[in-house]
Amino acid sequence: MQNLSMTSKICLSLKSLDGIDFRLISKIVGNLELRMDYLDFHSIEFNQISHYFEYIILKIKDLQQLYDIYSVIIKENLSSKILYDIDFKLIKYRNIDNIVLLDKINIIASIHNVKYDNIIHIIEKLKILGNYNKITFIKVVIQDDLIKYNKNLLQRIYNYSKNLINKDLIIFFEGENHTASRYHSLLLGAPFIYCALNKSTQTGKGQPTIDEAFKMINLLRSFCKNNKPYYKKYPIG
């Protein structure tokens, strides 16, 4: 289990940069996700933004975009700050070695819209990714309105996945009624939780706002510290 320091555990996800003050935001959150499936990378000053955040995650639209952005990042010597979120479908149908051989690239291999009754099959497929050092995290987003989230269910999925895949995992249920799974994922060891500035700027269903995440993480820290069995299991700093 990971300790939760507030700013480093918050990742602000953005699909629009209108009116965004990165310097101000960096005082609140430690990580930034830029949804490149919505944004034009030519208009982004990566060199300027990189000074403010621990990690900048780029959600990649396709492999051509990956190569185009990569050439810019290399020229500006920003590789250590960038995580490329690449959909598993792109990795699956292309030669993964061609992707990970890009110099100093760090990858979040992600898979979305996973149905619960297919989760074991998907995780078995993801197992091969554990052999690649350049894959930093693996993200699995479960979307199934027929399944009611509960913490024991997510715990079992996480334990099964961790036994197969030697990587840091981000696993949660997506949906308006599944926000709690995002916090539970954080307790289980996810490096951060994806948040929105407000409800109108959400990039995923059930995604909390920054304010909501701060309040909930503070509650979790207080509860775990005051209840020794929980603190032993979830040693939140």
PDB file of C-alpha atoms in Angstrom:
ATOM      1  CA  MET A   1       0.000   0.000   0.000  1.00  0.00           C
ATOM      2  CA  GLN A   2       1.151   3.515  -0.740  1.00  0.00           C
ATOM      3  CA  ASN A   3       1.254   6.584   1.435  1.00  0.00           C
ATOM      4  CA  LEU A   4      -1.061   9.361   0.312  1.00  0.00           C
ATOM      5  CA  SER A   5       0.493  12.804   0.157  1.00  0.00           C
ATOM      6  CA  MET A   6      -2.214  15.042  -1.178  1.00  0.00           C
ATOM      7  CA  THR A   7      -0.886  16.796  -4.285  1.00  0.00           C
ATOM      8  CA  SER A   8       1.098  13.830  -5.614  1.00  0.00           C
ATOM      9  CA  LYS A   9      -2.005  11.618  -5.471  1.00  0.00           C
ATOM     10  CA  ILE A  10      -4.145  13.965  -7.554  1.00  0.00           C
ATOM     11  CA  CYS A  11      -3.980  13.915 -11.357  1.00  0.00           C
ATOM     12  CA  LEU A  12      -5.974  16.632 -13.098  1.00  0.00           C
ATOM     13  CA  SER A  13      -7.398  15.400 -16.409  1.00  0.00           C
ATOM     14  CA  LEU A  14      -7.977  18.044 -19.089  1.00  0.00           C
ATOM     15  CA  LYS A  15      -9.550  17.910 -22.539  1.00  0.00           C
ATOM     16  CA  SER A  16      -9.547  21.695 -22.964  1.00  0.00           C
ATOM     17  CA  LEU A  17      -6.884  24.231 -21.994  1.00  0.00           C
ATOM     18  CA  ASP A  18      -9.058  27.331 -22.252  1.00  0.00           C
ATOM     19  CA  GLY A  19      -8.389  29.644 -19.312  1.00  0.00           C
ATOM     20  CA  ILE A  20      -6.035  27.169 -17.605  1.00  0.00           C
ATOM     21  CA  ASP A  21      -3.342  28.656 -15.330  1.00  0.00           C
ATOM     22  CA  PHE A  22      -0.827  25.807 -14.986  1.00  0.00           C
ATOM     23  CA  ARG A  23       1.258  27.609 -12.379  1.00  0.00           C
ATOM     24  CA  LEU A  24      -1.762  28.003 -10.121  1.00  0.00           C
ATOM     25  CA  ILE A  25      -2.997  24.450 -10.714  1.00  0.00           C
ATOM     26  CA  SER A  26       0.429  23.012  -9.853  1.00  0.00           C
ATOM     27  CA  LYS A  27       0.009  24.315  -6.302  1.00  0.00           C
ATOM     28  CA  ILE A  28      -3.004  22.025  -5.943  1.00  0.00           C
ATOM     29  CA  VAL A  29      -2.162  18.919  -7.983  1.00  0.00           C
ATOM     30  CA  GLY A  30       1.090  17.094  -8.649  1.00  0.00           C
ATOM     31  CA  ASN A  31       0.221  15.423 -11.941  1.00  0.00           C
ATOM     32  CA  LEU A  32      -1.497  16.434 -15.159  1.00  0.00           C
ATOM     33  CA  GLU A  33      -3.242  14.358 -17.812  1.00  0.00           C
ATOM     34  CA  LEU A  34      -3.690  15.958 -21.215  1.00  0.00           C
ATOM     35  CA  ARG A  35      -6.294  14.233 -23.370  1.00  0.00           C
ATOM     36  CA  MET A  36      -4.559  14.317 -26.732  1.00  0.00           C
ATOM     37  CA  ASP A  37      -7.627  12.697 -28.301  1.00  0.00           C
ATOM     38  CA  TYR A  38      -9.187  16.164 -27.831  1.00  0.00           C
ATOM     39  CA  LEU A  39      -6.204  18.529 -27.891  1.00  0.00           C
ATOM     40  CA  ASP A  40      -3.880  19.750 -30.660  1.00  0.00           C
ATOM     41  CA  PHE A  41      -0.335  19.060 -29.475  1.00  0.00           C
ATOM     42  CA  HIS A  42       1.071  21.785 -31.760  1.00  0.00           C
ATOM     43  CA  SER A  43      -0.559  24.406 -29.528  1.00  0.00           C
ATOM     44  CA  ILE A  44       0.871  23.037 -26.254  1.00  0.00           C
ATOM     45  CA  GLU A  45       4.067  24.456 -24.778  1.00  0.00           C
ATOM     46  CA  PHE A  46       5.334  21.253 -23.178  1.00  0.00           C
ATOM     47  CA  ASN A  47       8.600  22.841 -22.047  1.00  0.00           C
ATOM     48  CA  GLN A  48       6.765  25.481 -20.035  1.00  0.00           C
ATOM     49  CA  ILE A  49       4.188  23.120 -18.541  1.00  0.00           C
ATOM     50  CA  SER A  50       6.784  20.532 -17.511  1.00  0.00           C
ATOM     51  CA  HIS A  51       8.276  22.833 -14.863  1.00  0.00           C
ATOM     52  CA  TYR A  52       5.109  22.676 -12.794  1.00  0.00           C
ATOM     53  CA  PHE A  53       4.254  18.969 -12.490  1.00  0.00           C
ATOM     54  CA  GLU A  54       5.775  15.705 -11.332  1.00  0.00           C
ATOM     55  CA  TYR A  55       4.328  13.866 -14.314  1.00  0.00           C
ATOM     56  CA  ILE A  56       2.520  14.898 -17.472  1.00  0.00           C
ATOM     57  CA  ILE A  57       0.392  12.082 -18.863  1.00  0.00           C
ATOM     58  CA  LEU A  58      -0.461  12.241 -22.546  1.00  0.00           C
ATOM     59  CA  LYS A  59      -3.513  10.186 -23.506  1.00  0.00           C
ATOM     60  CA  ILE A  60      -2.541   9.186 -27.044  1.00  0.00           C
ATOM     61  CA  LYS A  61      -5.110   9.058 -29.864  1.00  0.00           C
ATOM     62  CA  ASP A  62      -3.145   6.819 -32.240  1.00  0.00           C
ATOM     63  CA  LEU A  63       0.409   5.685 -32.920  1.00  0.00           C
ATOM     64  CA  GLN A  64       1.087   8.357 -35.521  1.00  0.00           C
ATOM     65  CA  GLN A  65       0.288  10.979 -32.912  1.00  0.00           C
ATOM     66  CA  LEU A  66       2.618   9.164 -30.499  1.00  0.00           C
ATOM     67  CA  TYR A  67       5.538   9.378 -32.919  1.00  0.00           C
ATOM     68  CA  ASP A  68       4.805  13.041 -33.721  1.00  0.00           C
ATOM     69  CA  ILE A  69       4.635  14.073 -30.065  1.00  0.00           C
ATOM     70  CA  TYR A  70       7.641  11.933 -29.199  1.00  0.00           C
ATOM     71  CA  SER A  71       9.802  13.834 -31.699  1.00  0.00           C
ATOM     72  CA  VAL A  72       8.870  17.113 -29.988  1.00  0.00           C
ATOM     73  CA  ILE A  73       9.455  15.771 -26.472  1.00  0.00           C
ATOM     74  CA  ILE A  74      12.904  14.434 -27.404  1.00  0.00           C
ATOM     75  CA  LYS A  75      13.984  17.755 -28.920  1.00  0.00           C
ATOM     76  CA  GLU A  76      12.966  19.573 -25.745  1.00  0.00           C
ATOM     77  CA  ASN A  77      14.620  16.945 -23.504  1.00  0.00           C
ATOM     78  CA  LEU A  78      11.462  16.305 -21.484  1.00  0.00           C
ATOM     79  CA  SER A  79      11.288  12.508 -21.611  1.00  0.00           C
ATOM     80  CA  SER A  80      11.651  11.978 -17.857  1.00  0.00           C
ATOM     81  CA  LYS A  81       8.506  14.051 -17.224  1.00  0.00           C
ATOM     82  CA  ILE A  82       6.217  12.397 -19.763  1.00  0.00           C
ATOM     83  CA  LEU A  83       4.045   9.294 -19.469  1.00  0.00           C
ATOM     84  CA  TYR A  84       2.328   8.143 -22.650  1.00  0.00           C
ATOM     85  CA  ASP A  85      -1.072   6.543 -22.060  1.00  0.00           C
ATOM     86  CA  ILE A  86      -1.497   4.089 -24.941  1.00  0.00           C
ATOM     87  CA  ASP A  87      -4.593   1.947 -25.417  1.00  0.00           C
ATOM     88  CA  PHE A  88      -3.923  -1.767 -25.227  1.00  0.00           C
ATOM     89  CA  LYS A  89      -5.705  -2.235 -28.555  1.00  0.00           C
ATOM     90  CA  LEU A  90      -3.006  -0.149 -30.256  1.00  0.00           C
ATOM     91  CA  ILE A  91      -0.289  -2.179 -28.562  1.00  0.00           C
ATOM     92  CA  LYS A  92      -2.023  -5.475 -29.275  1.00  0.00           C
ATOM     93  CA  TYR A  93      -2.339  -4.966 -33.022  1.00  0.00           C
ATOM     94  CA  ARG A  94       1.076  -3.413 -33.498  1.00  0.00           C
ATOM     95  CA  ASN A  95       4.521  -4.681 -32.590  1.00  0.00           C
ATOM     96  CA  ILE A  96       4.983  -3.575 -28.988  1.00  0.00           C
ATOM     97  CA  ASP A  97       8.759  -3.749 -29.359  1.00  0.00           C
ATOM     98  CA  ASN A  98       8.611  -0.951 -31.936  1.00  0.00           C
ATOM     99  CA  ILE A  99       6.868   1.216 -29.351  1.00  0.00           C
ATOM    100  CA  VAL A 100       8.956   0.527 -26.268  1.00  0.00           C
ATOM    101  CA  LEU A 101      12.230   0.876 -28.172  1.00  0.00           C
ATOM    102  CA  LEU A 102      11.584   4.584 -28.475  1.00  0.00           C
ATOM    103  CA  ASP A 103      14.343   6.087 -26.361  1.00  0.00           C
ATOM    104  CA  LYS A 104      13.356   6.713 -22.729  1.00  0.00           C
ATOM    105  CA  ILE A 105       9.625   6.452 -23.374  1.00  0.00           C
ATOM    106  CA  ASN A 106       7.477   5.579 -20.347  1.00  0.00           C
ATOM    107  CA  ILE A 107       4.077   4.031 -20.959  1.00  0.00           C
ATOM    108  CA  ILE A 108       0.738   3.611 -19.225  1.00  0.00           C
ATOM    109  CA  ALA A 109      -0.851   0.658 -21.026  1.00  0.00           C
ATOM    110  CA  SER A 110      -4.580   1.162 -20.646  1.00  0.00           C
ATOM    111  CA  ILE A 111      -7.702  -0.744 -21.524  1.00  0.00           C
ATOM    112  CA  HIS A 112     -11.212   0.676 -21.222  1.00  0.00           C
ATOM    113  CA  ASN A 113     -14.812  -0.516 -21.392  1.00  0.00           C
ATOM    114  CA  VAL A 114     -13.955  -3.887 -19.865  1.00  0.00           C
ATOM    115  CA  LYS A 115     -16.980  -6.010 -18.996  1.00  0.00           C
ATOM    116  CA  TYR A 116     -16.832  -7.799 -15.658  1.00  0.00           C
ATOM    117  CA  ASP A 117     -17.462 -11.250 -17.122  1.00  0.00           C
ATOM    118  CA  ASN A 118     -14.468 -10.725 -19.422  1.00  0.00           C
ATOM    119  CA  ILE A 119     -12.038  -9.337 -16.829  1.00  0.00           C
ATOM    120  CA  ILE A 120     -10.045 -12.547 -16.256  1.00  0.00           C
ATOM    121  CA  HIS A 121      -9.570 -13.031 -20.002  1.00  0.00           C
ATOM    122  CA  ILE A 122      -8.363  -9.429 -20.375  1.00  0.00           C
ATOM    123  CA  ILE A 123      -5.935  -9.638 -17.478  1.00  0.00           C
ATOM    124  CA  GLU A 124      -4.456 -12.835 -18.893  1.00  0.00           C
ATOM    125  CA  LYS A 125      -3.759 -10.938 -22.116  1.00  0.00           C
ATOM    126  CA  LEU A 126      -2.193  -8.057 -20.208  1.00  0.00           C
ATOM    127  CA  LYS A 127       0.247 -10.408 -18.488  1.00  0.00           C
ATOM    128  CA  ILE A 128       2.725 -10.116 -21.367  1.00  0.00           C
ATOM    129  CA  LEU A 129       3.135  -6.400 -20.644  1.00  0.00           C
ATOM    130  CA  GLY A 130       4.805  -7.174 -17.335  1.00  0.00           C
ATOM    131  CA  ASN A 131       7.932  -8.146 -19.261  1.00  0.00           C
ATOM    132  CA  TYR A 132       8.530  -4.626 -20.598  1.00  0.00           C
ATOM    133  CA  ASN A 133      10.470  -2.208 -18.403  1.00  0.00           C
ATOM    134  CA  LYS A 134       9.202   0.837 -20.287  1.00  0.00           C
ATOM    135  CA  ILE A 135       5.614   0.112 -19.246  1.00  0.00           C
ATOM    136  CA  THR A 136       5.346   1.967 -15.944  1.00  0.00           C
ATOM    137  CA  PHE A 137       1.662   1.438 -15.099  1.00  0.00           C
ATOM    138  CA  ILE A 138      -1.196  -0.695 -16.354  1.00  0.00           C
ATOM    139  CA  LYS A 139      -4.680   0.834 -16.209  1.00  0.00           C
ATOM    140  CA  VAL A 140      -7.881  -1.224 -16.413  1.00  0.00           C
ATOM    141  CA  VAL A 141     -11.228   0.586 -16.483  1.00  0.00           C
ATOM    142  CA  ILE A 142     -14.222  -1.689 -15.885  1.00  0.00           C
ATOM    143  CA  GLN A 143     -17.508  -0.478 -17.325  1.00  0.00           C
ATOM    144  CA  ASP A 144     -20.470  -2.698 -16.622  1.00  0.00           C
ATOM    145  CA  ASP A 145     -23.787  -1.270 -15.482  1.00  0.00           C
ATOM    146  CA  LEU A 146     -25.017  -4.744 -14.568  1.00  0.00           C
ATOM    147  CA  ILE A 147     -22.406  -5.118 -11.828  1.00  0.00           C
ATOM    148  CA  LYS A 148     -22.709  -3.270  -8.542  1.00  0.00           C
ATOM    149  CA  TYR A 149     -19.290  -2.181  -7.340  1.00  0.00           C
ATOM    150  CA  ASN A 150     -18.145  -3.256  -3.901  1.00  0.00           C
ATOM    151  CA  LYS A 151     -14.707  -3.063  -2.333  1.00  0.00           C
ATOM    152  CA  ASN A 152     -14.314  -6.838  -1.964  1.00  0.00           C
ATOM    153  CA  LEU A 153     -14.932  -7.299  -5.674  1.00  0.00           C
ATOM    154  CA  LEU A 154     -12.289  -4.745  -6.622  1.00  0.00           C
ATOM    155  CA  GLN A 155      -9.892  -6.211  -4.053  1.00  0.00           C
ATOM    156  CA  ARG A 156     -10.204  -9.660  -5.652  1.00  0.00           C
ATOM    157  CA  ILE A 157      -9.653  -8.263  -9.142  1.00  0.00           C
ATOM    158  CA  TYR A 158      -6.632  -6.280  -7.943  1.00  0.00           C
ATOM    159  CA  ASN A 159      -5.062  -9.242  -6.114  1.00  0.00           C
ATOM    160  CA  TYR A 160      -5.531 -11.550  -9.093  1.00  0.00           C
ATOM    161  CA  SER A 161      -4.024  -8.955 -11.449  1.00  0.00           C
ATOM    162  CA  LYS A 162      -1.076  -8.180  -9.179  1.00  0.00           C
ATOM    163  CA  ASN A 163      -0.192 -11.864  -8.925  1.00  0.00           C
ATOM    164  CA  LEU A 164       0.015 -12.077 -12.714  1.00  0.00           C
ATOM    165  CA  ILE A 165       1.435  -8.686 -13.630  1.00  0.00           C
ATOM    166  CA  ASN A 166       4.490  -7.249 -11.912  1.00  0.00           C
ATOM    167  CA  LYS A 167       3.500  -3.627 -12.506  1.00  0.00           C
ATOM    168  CA  ASP A 168       1.823  -0.805 -10.633  1.00  0.00           C
ATOM    169  CA  LEU A 169      -1.894  -1.047 -11.358  1.00  0.00           C
ATOM    170  CA  ILE A 170      -4.710   1.449 -11.743  1.00  0.00           C
ATOM    171  CA  ILE A 171      -7.997  -0.478 -11.688  1.00  0.00           C
ATOM    172  CA  PHE A 172     -11.421   1.032 -11.125  1.00  0.00           C
ATOM    173  CA  PHE A 173     -15.063   0.896 -12.210  1.00  0.00           C
ATOM    174  CA  GLU A 174     -16.268   3.738 -14.410  1.00  0.00           C
ATOM    175  CA  GLY A 175     -19.741   5.148 -13.914  1.00  0.00           C
ATOM    176  CA  GLU A 176     -21.665   7.721 -11.930  1.00  0.00           C
ATOM    177  CA  ASN A 177     -22.373   5.161  -9.196  1.00  0.00           C
ATOM    178  CA  HIS A 178     -18.819   3.794  -9.053  1.00  0.00           C
ATOM    179  CA  THR A 179     -16.792   6.815  -7.873  1.00  0.00           C
ATOM    180  CA  ALA A 180     -15.898   4.983  -4.645  1.00  0.00           C
ATOM    181  CA  SER A 181     -13.917   2.444  -6.669  1.00  0.00           C
ATOM    182  CA  ARG A 182     -11.523   5.203  -7.730  1.00  0.00           C
ATOM    183  CA  TYR A 183     -10.665   5.932  -4.093  1.00  0.00           C
ATOM    184  CA  HIS A 184     -10.379   2.246  -3.283  1.00  0.00           C
ATOM    185  CA  SER A 185      -7.979   1.856  -6.209  1.00  0.00           C
ATOM    186  CA  LEU A 186      -5.835   4.573  -4.658  1.00  0.00           C
ATOM    187  CA  LEU A 187      -5.748   2.701  -1.357  1.00  0.00           C
ATOM    188  CA  LEU A 188      -4.804  -0.522  -3.122  1.00  0.00           C
ATOM    189  CA  GLY A 189      -1.740   1.111  -4.645  1.00  0.00           C
ATOM    190  CA  ALA A 190      -2.727   3.186  -7.659  1.00  0.00           C
ATOM    191  CA  PRO A 191      -0.221   6.041  -8.081  1.00  0.00           C
ATOM    192  CA  PHE A 192      -2.912   8.713  -8.351  1.00  0.00           C
ATOM    193  CA  ILE A 193      -6.616   9.401  -8.866  1.00  0.00           C
ATOM    194  CA  TYR A 194      -7.899  11.168 -11.980  1.00  0.00           C
ATOM    195  CA  CYS A 195      -9.899  14.318 -11.202  1.00  0.00           C
ATOM    196  CA  ALA A 196     -11.716  17.113 -13.014  1.00  0.00           C
ATOM    197  CA  LEU A 197     -11.728  20.833 -12.309  1.00  0.00           C
ATOM    198  CA  ASN A 198     -15.517  20.664 -12.022  1.00  0.00           C
ATOM    199  CA  LYS A 199     -18.423  18.468 -13.087  1.00  0.00           C
ATOM    200  CA  SER A 200     -18.686  20.082 -16.514  1.00  0.00           C
ATOM    201  CA  THR A 201     -15.069  19.224 -17.388  1.00  0.00           C
ATOM    202  CA  GLN A 202     -15.105  15.528 -16.440  1.00  0.00           C
ATOM    203  CA  THR A 203     -13.201  13.275 -18.843  1.00  0.00           C
ATOM    204  CA  GLY A 204     -14.744  10.091 -17.428  1.00  0.00           C
ATOM    205  CA  LYS A 205     -18.052   9.083 -15.849  1.00  0.00           C
ATOM    206  CA  GLY A 206     -17.872   9.128 -12.064  1.00  0.00           C
ATOM    207  CA  GLN A 207     -14.662  11.161 -12.055  1.00  0.00           C
ATOM    208  CA  PRO A 208     -14.486  13.312  -8.903  1.00  0.00           C
ATOM    209  CA  THR A 209     -13.597  16.981  -8.889  1.00  0.00           C
ATOM    210  CA  ILE A 210     -10.376  18.147  -7.257  1.00  0.00           C
ATOM    211  CA  ASP A 211     -12.314  19.507  -4.267  1.00  0.00           C
ATOM    212  CA  GLU A 212     -14.190  16.227  -3.801  1.00  0.00           C
ATOM    213  CA  ALA A 213     -10.972  14.219  -3.999  1.00  0.00           C
ATOM    214  CA  PHE A 214      -9.204  16.377  -1.417  1.00  0.00           C
ATOM    215  CA  LYS A 215     -12.082  16.032   1.016  1.00  0.00           C
ATOM    216  CA  MET A 216     -12.347  12.270   0.569  1.00  0.00           C
ATOM    217  CA  ILE A 217      -8.604  11.626   0.852  1.00  0.00           C
ATOM    218  CA  ASN A 218      -8.511  13.677   4.050  1.00  0.00           C
ATOM    219  CA  LEU A 219     -11.391  11.610   5.432  1.00  0.00           C
ATOM    220  CA  LEU A 220      -9.623   8.381   4.502  1.00  0.00           C
ATOM    221  CA  ARG A 221      -6.402   9.515   6.150  1.00  0.00           C
ATOM    222  CA  SER A 222      -8.204  10.504   9.328  1.00  0.00           C
ATOM    223  CA  PHE A 223     -10.272   7.311   9.482  1.00  0.00           C
ATOM    224  CA  CYS A 224      -7.331   4.976   8.872  1.00  0.00           C
ATOM    225  CA  LYS A 225      -5.110   6.718  11.407  1.00  0.00           C
ATOM    226  CA  ASN A 226      -7.790   6.488  14.073  1.00  0.00           C
ATOM    227  CA  ASN A 227      -8.572   2.814  13.403  1.00  0.00           C
ATOM    228  CA  LYS A 228      -5.466   0.689  13.861  1.00  0.00           C
ATOM    229  CA  PRO A 229      -6.621  -2.365  11.839  1.00  0.00           C
ATOM    230  CA  TYR A 230      -7.291  -0.109   8.844  1.00  0.00           C
ATOM    231  CA  TYR A 231      -4.097   1.874   9.337  1.00  0.00           C
ATOM    232  CA  LYS A 232      -2.082  -1.342   9.307  1.00  0.00           C
ATOM    233  CA  LYS A 233      -3.726  -2.341   6.020  1.00  0.00           C
ATOM    234  CA  TYR A 234      -3.749   1.149   4.502  1.00  0.00           C
ATOM    235  CA  PRO A 235      -0.805   3.081   6.014  1.00  0.00           C
ATOM    236  CA  ILE A 236      -1.857   6.483   4.752  1.00  0.00           C
ATOM    237  CA  GLY A 237       0.684   9.170   5.527  1.00  0.00           C
TER     238      GLY A 237
END
